[in-house]
């Protein structure tokens, strides 16, 4: 099959190369398909291959996300890590990697996902996600959200609200916290 793959590559016949890769031992197929798509410059084919591979039951999300990142598909990697981190504590490895990729000022979709996580799991998980959320949203928006959160009256969350009120220059909310 490697000979067929080489011949297909020489002829620039991606479809034939991918068919030949299916004849390889199972543990070599994915790498061969990926190499064929990279060599051919088929970016959409590579993206589809990596996303499909990540969707296979039992596939490791962290490994799949890193492959997507290496190939330049950051948004797909973030989406994959969001699915994997749902319901996990903010301190889990997959959650930490996701938060790192989101960066200090994530997009609206990521902020909405973070808000959703603040209401999932036990109180400890919620606190962890609240902390991660307030570090990434604008202070005034974070303050409005945290003030309505079910944990808003707890001491550590009140201190978070006070800090946000100071950062947002909101004296009224600062007094309320």
Short mmCIF file of C-alpha atoms in Angstrom, two decimals:
data_model
loop_
_atom_site.label_atom_id
_atom_site.label_comp_id
_atom_site.label_asym_id
_atom_site.label_seq_id
_atom_site.Cartn_x
_atom_site.Cartn_y
_atom_site.Cartn_z
CA UNK A 1 0.00 0.00 0.00
CA UNK A 2 2.90 2.38 0.63
CA UNK A 3 3.92 1.91 -2.99
CA UNK A 4 0.39 2.81 -4.12
CA UNK A 5 0.48 5.89 -1.89
CA UNK A 6 3.83 6.98 -3.36
CA UNK A 7 2.56 6.47 -6.91
CA UNK A 8 -0.59 8.44 -6.13
CA UNK A 9 1.50 11.23 -4.61
CA UNK A 10 3.74 11.32 -7.67
CA UNK A 11 0.64 11.60 -9.88
CA UNK A 12 -0.91 14.11 -7.46
CA UNK A 13 -3.97 11.88 -7.12
CA UNK A 14 -5.16 12.54 -3.59
CA UNK A 15 -8.23 10.29 -3.86
CA UNK A 16 -6.11 7.32 -4.94
CA UNK A 17 -3.66 7.99 -2.11
CA UNK A 18 -6.46 8.06 0.45
CA UNK A 19 -7.92 4.82 -0.93
CA UNK A 20 -4.49 3.19 -0.72
CA UNK A 21 -4.12 4.39 2.88
CA UNK A 22 -7.21 2.36 3.78
CA UNK A 23 -5.21 -0.76 2.95
CA UNK A 24 -2.57 -0.02 5.57
CA UNK A 25 -2.64 -1.54 9.05
CA UNK A 26 -5.18 0.25 11.24
CA UNK A 27 -2.56 1.91 13.44
CA UNK A 28 -0.92 3.53 10.38
CA UNK A 29 -4.00 4.72 8.47
CA UNK A 30 -4.65 7.99 10.25
CA UNK A 31 -1.05 9.19 10.00
CA UNK A 32 -0.90 8.20 6.33
CA UNK A 33 -4.17 9.99 5.50
CA UNK A 34 -2.98 13.08 7.33
CA UNK A 35 0.38 13.03 5.54
CA UNK A 36 -1.32 12.65 2.15
CA UNK A 37 -3.62 15.60 2.81
CA UNK A 38 -0.77 17.78 4.09
CA UNK A 39 1.41 16.90 1.11
CA UNK A 40 -1.40 17.70 -1.32
CA UNK A 41 -2.17 21.04 0.32
CA UNK A 42 -5.83 20.08 0.81
CA UNK A 43 -6.55 22.23 3.87
CA UNK A 44 -10.28 21.49 3.98
CA UNK A 45 -9.67 17.77 3.55
CA UNK A 46 -7.14 17.86 6.38
CA UNK A 47 -9.55 19.77 8.61
CA UNK A 48 -12.35 17.30 7.86
CA UNK A 49 -10.00 14.37 8.58
CA UNK A 50 -8.87 15.80 11.91
CA UNK A 51 -12.40 16.74 13.02
CA UNK A 52 -13.71 13.28 12.03
CA UNK A 53 -10.88 11.60 13.90
CA UNK A 54 -11.65 13.69 17.01
CA UNK A 55 -15.31 12.57 16.84
CA UNK A 56 -14.45 8.87 17.06
CA UNK A 57 -15.63 7.45 20.39
CA UNK A 58 -12.65 7.01 22.68
CA UNK A 59 -10.51 9.57 20.86
CA UNK A 60 -8.44 11.67 23.26
CA UNK A 61 -9.68 15.24 23.15
CA UNK A 62 -6.36 16.73 24.21
CA UNK A 63 -4.40 14.91 21.49
CA UNK A 64 -7.01 15.70 18.84
CA UNK A 65 -7.08 19.37 19.86
CA UNK A 66 -3.30 19.60 19.64
CA UNK A 67 -3.37 18.08 16.12
CA UNK A 68 -6.00 20.65 15.10
CA UNK A 69 -3.89 23.45 16.58
CA UNK A 70 -0.74 22.24 14.83
CA UNK A 71 -2.62 22.26 11.54
CA UNK A 72 -3.87 25.82 12.15
CA UNK A 73 -7.46 25.11 13.18
CA UNK A 74 -7.59 26.96 16.49
CA UNK A 75 -11.36 27.50 16.51
CA UNK A 76 -11.98 23.79 15.95
CA UNK A 77 -9.54 22.94 18.73
CA UNK A 78 -11.31 25.31 21.11
CA UNK A 79 -14.72 23.87 20.19
CA UNK A 80 -13.43 20.35 20.82
CA UNK A 81 -11.92 21.32 24.17
CA UNK A 82 -15.15 23.10 25.17
CA UNK A 83 -17.06 19.85 24.65
CA UNK A 84 -14.45 17.90 26.60
CA UNK A 85 -14.32 20.42 29.48
CA UNK A 86 -18.10 20.69 29.91
CA UNK A 87 -18.96 19.45 33.37
CA UNK A 88 -15.29 19.26 34.38
CA UNK A 89 -13.73 21.45 37.07
CA UNK A 90 -11.83 24.50 35.86
CA UNK A 91 -8.67 22.91 37.28
CA UNK A 92 -8.86 19.82 35.03
CA UNK A 93 -6.07 19.59 32.45
CA UNK A 94 -8.47 19.90 29.52
CA UNK A 95 -10.09 22.97 31.13
CA UNK A 96 -6.74 24.64 31.78
CA UNK A 97 -5.67 24.09 28.17
CA UNK A 98 -8.98 25.50 26.96
CA UNK A 99 -8.70 28.58 29.16
CA UNK A 100 -5.15 29.14 27.90
CA UNK A 101 -6.31 28.97 24.28
CA UNK A 102 -9.24 31.29 24.96
CA UNK A 103 -6.79 33.87 26.21
CA UNK A 104 -7.49 36.89 28.39
CA UNK A 105 -10.30 38.30 26.21
CA UNK A 106 -12.21 35.46 24.54
CA UNK A 107 -14.91 35.93 21.94
CA UNK A 108 -18.61 36.17 22.74
CA UNK A 109 -19.21 32.46 22.16
CA UNK A 110 -16.48 31.51 24.62
CA UNK A 111 -17.72 34.01 27.22
CA UNK A 112 -21.23 32.55 26.92
CA UNK A 113 -19.79 29.05 27.41
CA UNK A 114 -17.85 30.20 30.48
CA UNK A 115 -21.02 31.72 31.95
CA UNK A 116 -22.81 28.44 31.41
CA UNK A 117 -20.06 26.54 33.23
CA UNK A 118 -20.48 28.74 36.31
CA UNK A 119 -23.84 27.07 36.96
CA UNK A 120 -22.69 23.48 36.41
CA UNK A 121 -21.40 21.01 38.99
CA UNK A 122 -21.01 21.45 42.71
CA UNK A 123 -20.34 24.71 44.52
CA UNK A 124 -16.57 24.27 44.31
CA UNK A 125 -16.70 23.78 40.53
CA UNK A 126 -18.96 26.80 40.16
CA UNK A 127 -16.52 28.96 42.15
CA UNK A 128 -13.65 27.80 39.97
CA UNK A 129 -15.48 28.63 36.77
CA UNK A 130 -16.66 31.97 38.22
CA UNK A 131 -13.07 32.90 38.90
CA UNK A 132 -12.02 31.90 35.37
CA UNK A 133 -14.96 33.77 33.91
CA UNK A 134 -14.38 37.07 35.75
CA UNK A 135 -10.74 37.07 34.65
CA UNK A 136 -11.85 36.99 31.01
CA UNK A 137 -14.92 39.22 30.69
CA UNK A 138 -15.12 42.99 30.89
CA UNK A 139 -15.43 44.03 34.56
CA UNK A 140 -18.83 45.72 34.18
CA UNK A 141 -20.33 42.73 32.34
CA UNK A 142 -18.77 40.26 34.78
CA UNK A 143 -20.05 42.28 37.71
CA UNK A 144 -23.61 42.27 36.37
CA UNK A 145 -23.48 38.52 35.82
CA UNK A 146 -21.82 37.60 39.13
CA UNK A 147 -24.29 39.80 41.05
CA UNK A 148 -27.13 37.61 39.74
CA UNK A 149 -25.31 34.29 40.25
CA UNK A 150 -26.77 31.86 42.85
CA UNK A 151 -23.50 32.08 44.84
CA UNK A 152 -23.51 35.90 44.85
CA UNK A 153 -24.19 36.15 48.60
CA UNK A 154 -21.26 33.91 49.62
CA UNK A 155 -18.25 35.67 51.09
CA UNK A 156 -15.67 34.72 48.46
CA UNK A 157 -18.05 35.68 45.63
CA UNK A 158 -18.89 38.95 47.40
CA UNK A 159 -15.17 39.73 47.48
CA UNK A 160 -15.04 38.93 43.76
CA UNK A 161 -17.95 41.34 43.22
CA UNK A 162 -16.19 44.03 45.25
CA UNK A 163 -13.04 43.66 43.15
CA UNK A 164 -15.10 43.81 39.95
CA UNK A 165 -16.98 46.88 41.20
CA UNK A 166 -13.66 48.60 41.84
CA UNK A 167 -12.39 47.66 38.35
CA UNK A 168 -15.68 48.78 36.76
CA UNK A 169 -15.73 52.03 38.81
CA UNK A 170 -19.20 51.12 40.09
CA UNK A 171 -19.49 52.58 43.60
CA UNK A 172 -23.13 51.55 44.04
CA UNK A 173 -22.41 47.88 43.35
CA UNK A 174 -19.30 48.11 45.51
CA UNK A 175 -21.42 49.21 48.44
CA UNK A 176 -23.95 46.42 47.71
CA UNK A 177 -21.21 43.80 47.71
#
